[in-house]
Short mmCIF file of C-alpha atoms in Angstrom, two decimals:
data_model
loop_
_atom_site.label_atom_id
_atom_site.label_comp_id
_atom_site.label_asym_id
_atom_site.label_seq_id
_atom_site.Cartn_x
_atom_site.Cartn_y
_atom_site.Cartn_z
CA MET A 29 132.30 103.33 87.95
CA ASN A 30 128.64 102.91 87.06
CA PRO A 31 127.39 105.26 84.39
CA ALA A 32 125.10 107.92 85.93
CA TYR A 33 121.51 106.90 86.49
CA SER A 34 118.79 108.25 84.23
CA PHE A 35 115.34 109.49 85.26
CA LYS A 36 111.80 109.86 83.96
CA ILE A 37 109.18 112.34 85.15
CA TYR A 38 105.57 111.15 85.23
CA ASN A 39 102.47 113.35 85.31
CA SER A 40 100.03 110.62 86.27
CA THR A 41 99.88 107.25 88.00
CA ALA A 42 98.64 105.64 84.77
CA GLU A 43 102.12 106.24 83.28
CA LEU A 44 104.06 104.64 86.15
CA PRO A 45 106.18 101.54 85.44
CA GLU A 46 104.53 98.18 86.09
CA ASN A 47 106.94 97.30 88.92
CA TRP A 48 106.72 100.68 90.71
CA ASP A 49 105.28 99.13 93.90
CA ASN A 50 108.21 96.70 94.20
CA LEU A 51 110.21 99.70 95.39
CA ALA A 52 107.45 101.28 97.51
CA ILE A 53 108.00 98.86 100.40
CA SER A 54 109.59 101.25 102.91
CA THR A 55 106.43 103.37 103.02
CA ILE A 56 102.86 103.08 101.78
CA PHE A 57 103.08 106.78 100.87
CA LEU A 58 105.02 106.04 97.68
CA SER A 59 102.71 103.22 96.55
CA LYS A 60 100.58 103.63 93.42
CA LYS A 61 97.44 103.49 95.56
CA TYR A 62 98.48 106.43 97.69
CA LEU A 63 99.65 108.40 94.65
CA GLN A 64 96.17 107.80 93.18
CA VAL A 65 94.66 109.38 96.31
CA LEU A 66 96.78 112.48 95.62
CA GLU A 67 95.83 112.42 91.95
CA LYS A 68 92.12 112.36 92.73
CA SER A 69 92.05 114.62 95.78
CA SER A 70 95.17 116.68 96.33
CA PRO A 71 94.81 120.29 97.52
CA ASP A 72 93.73 122.79 94.84
CA ASN A 73 97.05 124.64 94.95
CA MET A 74 99.17 121.48 94.52
CA ILE A 75 100.47 119.67 91.43
CA CYS A 76 102.17 116.28 91.93
CA HIS A 77 104.81 114.62 89.76
CA PHE A 78 106.47 111.24 90.19
CA PHE A 79 110.09 110.38 89.35
CA GLY A 80 111.51 107.04 88.28
CA ILE A 81 115.30 106.55 88.59
CA PHE A 82 116.79 103.96 86.23
CA ASP A 83 120.03 102.01 85.98
CA ASN A 84 119.95 101.30 82.24
CA THR A 85 116.38 99.97 81.96
CA THR A 86 115.99 98.78 85.56
CA LEU A 87 113.87 100.89 87.90
CA VAL A 88 116.10 101.48 90.96
CA GLY A 89 114.47 104.49 92.63
CA ILE A 90 111.10 106.23 92.93
CA ALA A 91 110.26 109.70 94.24
CA ILE A 92 107.48 112.25 94.52
CA SER A 93 107.41 116.01 94.05
CA GLN A 94 104.73 118.53 94.93
CA PHE A 95 104.46 122.01 93.45
CA LEU A 96 102.61 124.48 95.69
CA ASP A 97 101.24 127.82 94.55
CA LEU A 98 100.91 129.80 97.76
CA ASN A 99 99.33 132.78 96.00
CA THR A 100 96.02 130.96 95.85
CA LEU A 101 95.77 130.51 99.63
CA GLU A 102 93.43 132.81 101.48
CA SER A 103 95.31 132.27 104.72
CA PHE A 104 98.71 130.97 105.81
CA GLY A 105 97.27 130.29 109.28
CA GLU A 106 95.27 132.68 111.40
CA ARG A 107 96.34 131.89 114.92
CA ASP A 108 99.35 134.16 115.27
CA LYS A 109 98.28 137.67 114.34
CA CYS A 110 101.51 139.55 114.83
CA ILE A 111 104.15 141.52 112.96
CA LYS A 112 106.16 138.35 112.30
CA THR A 113 103.16 136.76 110.57
CA ALA A 114 102.68 139.88 108.45
CA VAL A 115 106.35 139.85 107.42
CA ARG A 116 106.15 136.13 106.63
CA ASN A 117 103.13 136.70 104.39
CA ILE A 118 104.96 139.47 102.51
CA VAL A 119 108.05 137.25 102.14
CA PHE A 120 105.94 134.43 100.75
CA ARG A 121 103.86 136.54 98.40
CA ASN A 122 106.90 138.25 96.89
CA PHE A 123 109.79 135.83 97.15
CA GLY A 124 108.49 132.35 97.70
CA SER A 125 104.96 131.77 96.45
CA HIS A 126 105.97 129.03 93.98
CA VAL A 127 107.49 126.16 95.95
CA LEU A 128 108.73 122.83 94.61
CA ILE A 129 108.95 120.17 97.29
CA ILE A 130 110.79 116.92 96.67
CA GLY A 131 108.85 114.92 99.20
CA ASN A 132 105.40 115.16 100.67
CA ASN A 133 104.23 118.33 102.36
CA MET A 134 101.13 116.59 103.74
CA LEU A 135 103.11 114.12 105.85
CA THR A 136 106.02 114.04 108.28
CA GLY A 137 108.98 111.72 107.74
CA GLN A 138 110.98 110.35 104.84
CA ASN A 139 108.24 109.83 102.27
CA SER A 140 110.21 111.55 99.49
CA PHE A 141 111.87 108.61 97.78
CA ALA A 142 112.62 104.90 98.01
CA LEU A 143 115.73 103.30 96.54
CA SER A 144 116.69 99.78 95.63
CA ASP A 145 119.39 98.11 97.78
CA MET A 146 121.70 97.91 94.78
CA ILE A 147 121.75 101.67 94.19
CA VAL A 148 124.58 104.05 95.13
CA LYS A 149 122.71 106.50 97.39
CA LYS A 150 124.72 109.63 96.67
CA LYS A 151 124.40 109.06 92.92
CA ALA A 152 120.67 108.57 93.33
CA ILE A 153 120.44 111.91 95.18
CA GLN A 154 122.36 113.57 92.32
CA THR A 155 119.91 112.04 89.84
CA LEU A 156 117.01 113.33 91.94
CA HIS A 157 118.55 116.81 91.76
CA ALA A 158 118.81 116.49 87.96
CA ALA A 159 115.12 115.42 87.79
CA ALA A 160 114.06 118.39 89.93
CA THR A 161 116.09 120.74 87.71
CA GLU A 162 114.38 119.31 84.62
CA LEU A 163 110.95 119.67 86.24
CA LYS A 164 111.66 123.34 86.99
CA LYS A 165 112.41 123.84 83.27
CA ILE A 166 109.08 122.20 82.41
CA PHE A 167 107.25 124.59 84.76
CA LYS A 168 109.17 127.54 83.31
CA SER A 169 108.11 126.55 79.78
CA LYS A 170 104.51 126.88 81.03
CA GLY A 171 105.19 130.35 82.45
CA VAL A 172 105.63 129.25 86.07
CA LYS A 173 108.86 130.26 87.78
CA ILE A 174 109.82 128.16 90.82
CA HIS A 175 111.07 130.41 93.64
CA ILE A 176 111.96 127.87 96.30
CA THR A 177 113.05 124.23 96.01
CA THR A 178 113.13 122.09 99.13
CA TYR A 179 113.87 118.46 99.96
CA LYS A 180 112.24 117.21 103.16
CA ASP A 181 111.97 115.31 105.83
CA PHE A 182 115.12 113.37 106.64
CA SER A 183 116.75 111.91 109.72
CA GLU A 184 120.30 112.83 110.66
CA GLU A 185 121.57 109.71 108.93
CA GLU A 186 119.54 110.26 105.74
CA ILE A 187 120.53 113.92 105.28
CA ARG A 188 124.21 112.86 105.00
CA HIS A 189 123.52 111.45 101.53
CA PHE A 190 122.95 115.04 100.36
CA ALA A 191 126.64 115.86 100.87
CA VAL A 192 127.18 116.12 97.09
CA PRO A 193 128.37 119.14 95.05
CA GLU A 194 124.85 119.86 93.73
CA PHE A 195 123.67 120.92 97.20
CA LYS A 196 126.77 122.70 98.48
CA ASN A 197 125.22 126.20 98.28
CA ASP A 198 121.84 125.17 99.65
CA TYR A 199 120.73 125.87 103.21
CA GLN A 200 120.34 122.82 105.45
CA PHE A 201 117.64 123.39 108.03
CA SER A 202 116.01 121.57 110.89
CA THR A 203 112.28 121.97 111.44
CA GLN A 204 109.94 120.97 114.23
CA PRO A 205 110.60 117.36 115.23
CA ASN A 206 108.53 114.36 114.25
CA MET A 207 106.81 113.02 117.38
CA VAL A 208 107.10 109.23 117.41
CA PHE A 209 105.55 106.92 119.98
CA SER A 210 107.37 103.57 120.42
CA ILE A 211 105.20 100.71 121.61
CA ASN A 212 106.88 98.59 124.30
CA GLU A 213 106.89 94.97 123.12
CA ASN A 214 105.63 93.87 126.55
CA TRP A 215 102.43 95.89 126.21
CA LYS A 216 99.57 93.73 124.97
CA THR A 217 96.65 95.90 126.12
CA GLU A 218 95.88 99.54 126.84
CA GLN A 219 95.98 98.68 130.56
CA ASN A 220 99.68 97.71 130.23
CA TYR A 221 100.32 101.22 128.90
CA ILE A 222 98.31 102.87 131.71
CA ASP A 223 100.21 100.80 134.32
CA SER A 224 103.53 102.07 132.94
CA LEU A 225 102.58 105.74 133.53
CA SER A 226 103.74 107.65 136.59
CA LYS A 227 101.00 108.73 139.03
CA LYS A 228 100.72 112.27 137.62
CA TYR A 229 100.11 110.98 134.09
CA ARG A 230 97.82 108.15 135.20
CA ASP A 231 95.74 110.86 136.87
CA GLN A 232 95.81 112.86 133.62
CA TYR A 233 94.57 109.76 131.79
CA LYS A 234 91.73 109.19 134.27
CA ARG A 235 90.71 112.85 134.21
CA ALA A 236 90.60 112.92 130.40
CA ARG A 237 88.57 109.72 130.20
CA LYS A 238 86.10 110.98 132.79
CA LYS A 239 85.58 114.27 130.95
CA ALA A 240 84.74 112.41 127.73
CA ALA A 241 82.37 109.90 129.34
CA ASP A 242 79.36 111.11 127.31
CA ILE A 243 81.19 111.04 123.97
CA GLU A 244 80.52 108.08 121.70
CA LYS A 245 83.35 106.98 119.44
CA ARG A 246 82.48 105.16 116.20
CA LYS A 247 84.47 103.68 113.36
CA LEU A 248 83.00 105.25 110.22
CA HIS A 249 82.57 103.38 106.94
CA LEU A 250 82.63 104.86 103.46
CA GLU A 251 78.88 105.56 103.38
CA ASP A 252 79.11 107.34 106.78
CA ILE A 253 82.02 109.48 105.58
CA ILE A 254 80.04 110.45 102.47
CA ALA A 255 76.87 111.22 104.48
CA LEU A 256 78.79 113.41 106.96
CA GLU A 257 81.15 115.00 104.42
CA ASP A 258 80.09 118.62 105.03
CA THR A 259 80.36 118.39 108.82
CA ILE A 260 83.68 116.52 108.54
CA TYR A 261 85.07 119.26 106.32
CA ASP A 262 83.91 122.04 108.64
CA LEU A 263 85.61 120.34 111.61
CA TYR A 264 88.82 119.76 109.61
CA PHE A 265 88.86 123.29 108.22
CA HIS A 266 88.40 124.86 111.64
CA VAL A 267 91.53 123.08 112.95
CA ALA A 268 93.58 123.66 109.77
CA LYS A 269 92.73 127.36 109.58
CA ASN A 270 93.77 127.91 113.18
CA ALA A 271 97.12 126.17 112.81
CA PRO A 272 100.11 128.52 113.13
CA PHE A 273 101.04 127.96 109.50
CA ASN A 274 99.47 126.49 106.39
CA THR A 275 100.57 125.83 102.85
CA PHE A 276 97.45 123.96 101.66
CA PHE A 277 93.91 122.91 102.53
CA LEU A 278 92.52 119.49 101.68
CA PRO A 279 89.63 119.30 99.22
CA LYS A 280 86.27 118.23 100.62
CA ASN A 281 86.32 114.77 98.99
CA HIS A 282 89.77 113.84 100.36
CA PHE A 283 88.70 111.45 103.14
CA ARG A 284 86.08 109.76 100.95
CA ILE A 285 88.65 109.12 98.19
CA PHE A 286 91.17 107.83 100.76
CA LYS A 287 88.63 105.38 102.16
CA GLU A 288 87.51 104.24 98.68
CA ILE A 289 91.07 103.44 97.64
CA PHE A 290 92.58 102.18 100.91
CA LYS A 291 89.54 100.51 102.52
CA ASP A 292 90.57 98.95 105.87
CA LYS A 293 94.08 100.42 105.81
CA PHE A 294 92.53 103.86 106.28
CA LEU A 295 90.74 104.25 109.60
CA PHE A 296 88.25 107.01 110.25
CA TYR A 297 86.87 107.51 113.78
CA GLY A 298 84.00 109.87 114.51
CA TYR A 299 83.25 111.28 117.98
CA PHE A 300 79.61 112.03 118.71
CA ILE A 301 77.51 113.71 121.41
CA ASP A 302 73.76 113.03 121.08
CA GLU A 303 74.29 111.75 117.52
CA LYS A 304 76.06 114.99 116.49
CA LEU A 305 79.58 114.63 115.04
CA ILE A 306 81.83 116.86 117.16
CA GLY A 307 85.26 115.52 116.14
CA PHE A 308 87.12 112.92 114.12
CA ASN A 309 90.59 111.49 113.60
CA THR A 310 92.18 109.37 110.90
CA LEU A 311 94.91 106.72 110.90
CA ILE A 312 96.81 104.94 108.14
CA LYS A 313 98.28 101.46 108.55
CA ASN A 314 101.80 101.69 107.09
CA GLY A 315 103.34 98.24 107.57
CA GLU A 316 104.22 97.89 111.27
CA ILE A 317 103.88 101.64 111.72
CA MET A 318 100.66 103.50 112.44
CA ASP A 319 100.62 106.94 110.84
CA THR A 320 98.28 109.52 112.29
CA TYR A 321 96.68 111.71 109.63
CA PHE A 322 94.32 114.70 109.68
CA LEU A 323 91.73 115.37 112.34
CA GLY A 324 89.05 117.90 113.16
CA TYR A 325 86.98 118.99 116.13
CA ASP A 326 84.66 121.61 117.56
CA GLU A 327 86.99 123.83 119.61
CA SER A 328 84.53 124.62 122.42
CA ILE A 329 83.83 120.91 123.02
CA GLN A 330 87.51 119.97 122.55
CA ARG A 331 88.56 122.07 125.53
CA GLU A 332 85.76 121.08 127.82
CA LYS A 333 85.99 117.34 127.05
CA MET A 334 89.81 117.11 126.57
CA LEU A 335 88.89 115.59 123.23
CA TYR A 336 92.30 115.89 121.58
CA LEU A 337 94.02 114.13 124.48
CA ASN A 338 91.36 111.40 124.40
CA MET A 339 91.99 110.92 120.68
CA LEU A 340 95.71 110.42 121.37
CA TYR A 341 94.89 107.79 124.03
CA ASP A 342 92.50 106.07 121.61
CA MET A 343 95.17 105.92 118.90
CA ILE A 344 97.64 104.43 121.37
CA ALA A 345 95.10 101.85 122.61
CA TYR A 346 94.19 100.75 119.08
CA SER A 347 97.83 100.49 117.97
CA ILE A 348 98.79 98.41 121.04
CA ASN A 349 95.80 96.08 120.58
CA LYS A 350 96.62 95.53 116.91
CA GLY A 351 100.33 94.85 117.48
CA PHE A 352 101.86 97.90 115.80
CA LYS A 353 105.44 98.84 116.72
CA GLU A 354 105.22 102.61 116.62
CA ILE A 355 102.90 105.52 116.01
CA VAL A 356 103.97 108.53 113.96
CA PHE A 357 102.23 111.47 115.64
CA ALA A 358 103.95 113.96 113.28
CA ARG A 359 104.42 117.65 114.09
CA THR A 360 102.26 120.18 115.94
CA ALA A 361 101.00 119.98 119.54
CA LEU A 362 104.45 118.72 120.56
CA GLU A 363 103.99 119.08 124.30
CA ILE A 364 100.68 117.23 124.59
CA LYS A 365 102.02 114.40 122.39
CA SER A 366 105.08 114.30 124.62
CA SER A 367 102.78 114.02 127.67
CA VAL A 368 101.36 110.71 126.36
CA GLY A 369 104.84 109.30 125.68
CA ALA A 370 105.85 110.37 122.15
CA LYS A 371 109.51 111.31 121.68
CA PRO A 372 110.88 114.00 119.33
CA ILE A 373 112.95 112.85 116.35
CA LYS A 374 114.94 115.67 114.78
CA MET A 375 114.20 116.14 111.08
CA TYR A 376 116.29 117.89 108.44
CA GLY A 377 115.75 119.35 105.02
CA ILE A 378 117.47 121.37 102.32
CA ILE A 379 116.17 124.58 100.81
CA ALA A 380 117.35 126.87 98.00
CA HIS A 381 115.99 130.01 96.34
CA SER A 382 116.10 130.41 92.56
CA ASN A 383 117.71 133.83 93.00
CA GLU A 384 121.34 133.32 93.95
CA MET A 385 121.40 136.79 95.56
CA VAL A 386 118.70 135.63 98.00
CA ASN A 387 120.35 132.32 98.93
CA PRO A 388 122.98 133.70 101.36
CA TYR A 389 120.09 135.24 103.37
CA MET A 390 118.17 131.96 103.53
CA PRO A 391 119.05 131.28 107.21
CA LYS A 392 117.41 134.64 108.11
CA ILE A 393 114.45 134.27 105.75
CA PHE A 394 113.85 130.72 106.94
CA LYS A 395 113.06 131.94 110.45
CA TYR A 396 110.00 133.61 108.97
CA LEU A 397 109.03 130.65 106.81
CA GLU A 398 109.14 128.13 109.64
CA PRO A 399 107.62 129.51 112.85
CA GLU A 400 109.62 128.44 115.90
CA THR A 401 107.82 126.54 118.63
CA ILE A 402 108.86 126.73 122.27
CA TRP A 403 107.80 123.65 124.17
CA GLN A 404 108.81 121.49 127.09
CA GLU A 405 109.43 117.78 126.69
CA ARG A 406 107.59 115.51 129.16
CA ASN A 407 108.24 111.97 130.28
CA PRO A 408 105.01 110.34 131.47
CA PHE A 409 106.50 106.95 132.28
CA LYS A 410 107.66 105.61 135.66
CA GLN A 411 111.40 106.09 136.11
#
């Protein structure tokens, strides 16, 4: 038997071990560069910590945590004004405003931790639990009580590693799926993709493209992002505020910082009508995977010009042309993403309340925390 692994908690990227990035190969979102983006421009109500897992002195695992203070949010999402939303807001304010996430609340997918091949996974998960417990003590010593601890976003296979005694009383949940678009290896151009669509969805493609004929799409460079920062933020904030549910808002400098640090791996596309920015989307090159990131648009123009759908087609075209294998479209707008060919991947997480009396009711409470989405899956491809 190996002795148990040890851990260290880091407050800043400057403290991280020299060889940290040797383990951050499964995802760019655990790399020092990305963690620096969070350090310089994470949401105001978020505090990030980084965990190192060690076997003696060898770094064998890395992880990220995010503390969210939901009391500081003006809005949890304004779209659904109903009794359920009111109840959810009361639940959050009183029972769950301090949330510790082991993982990344700004992304979809397993961006929580990366482990060396030589590590025993279940032991690593136990060590992660020990690190989270220690971090909660640190917060408590500063007068901050953590109400909810959650580990997210794992595939069916990954969640099995959490079958250890430490999590036996915690509630395992499944949230909205991650929408992933697989690029057929025979597609070399956007036209190959269009040719693979059934008539109904080829017509949808043509209609969307026709509607957006007067929109000019431009790749924006750092100086453009800085010059348009106020407009960009207004467009982002409009979309974020109208989402069904929010736990954070990005700071205004977020896209600028991302571009400064990631350069060509961070793509920012602006959509213009008569030189006026009316929408934007962002993409992150993550190895062979293209990750979609935040976007923004003017709602009135979005509807009329089918702008969102056009953005999805543009992301697909770019990713095919550049030889990527898949696109992570993440959550939200499940049906429209499905209509362009993305498939739902079920994601799992684990959640626990600090009050053991509350925990047995977590399945009921969770229904308020995670709004359910009813949607119909589409298949746009020829059978």
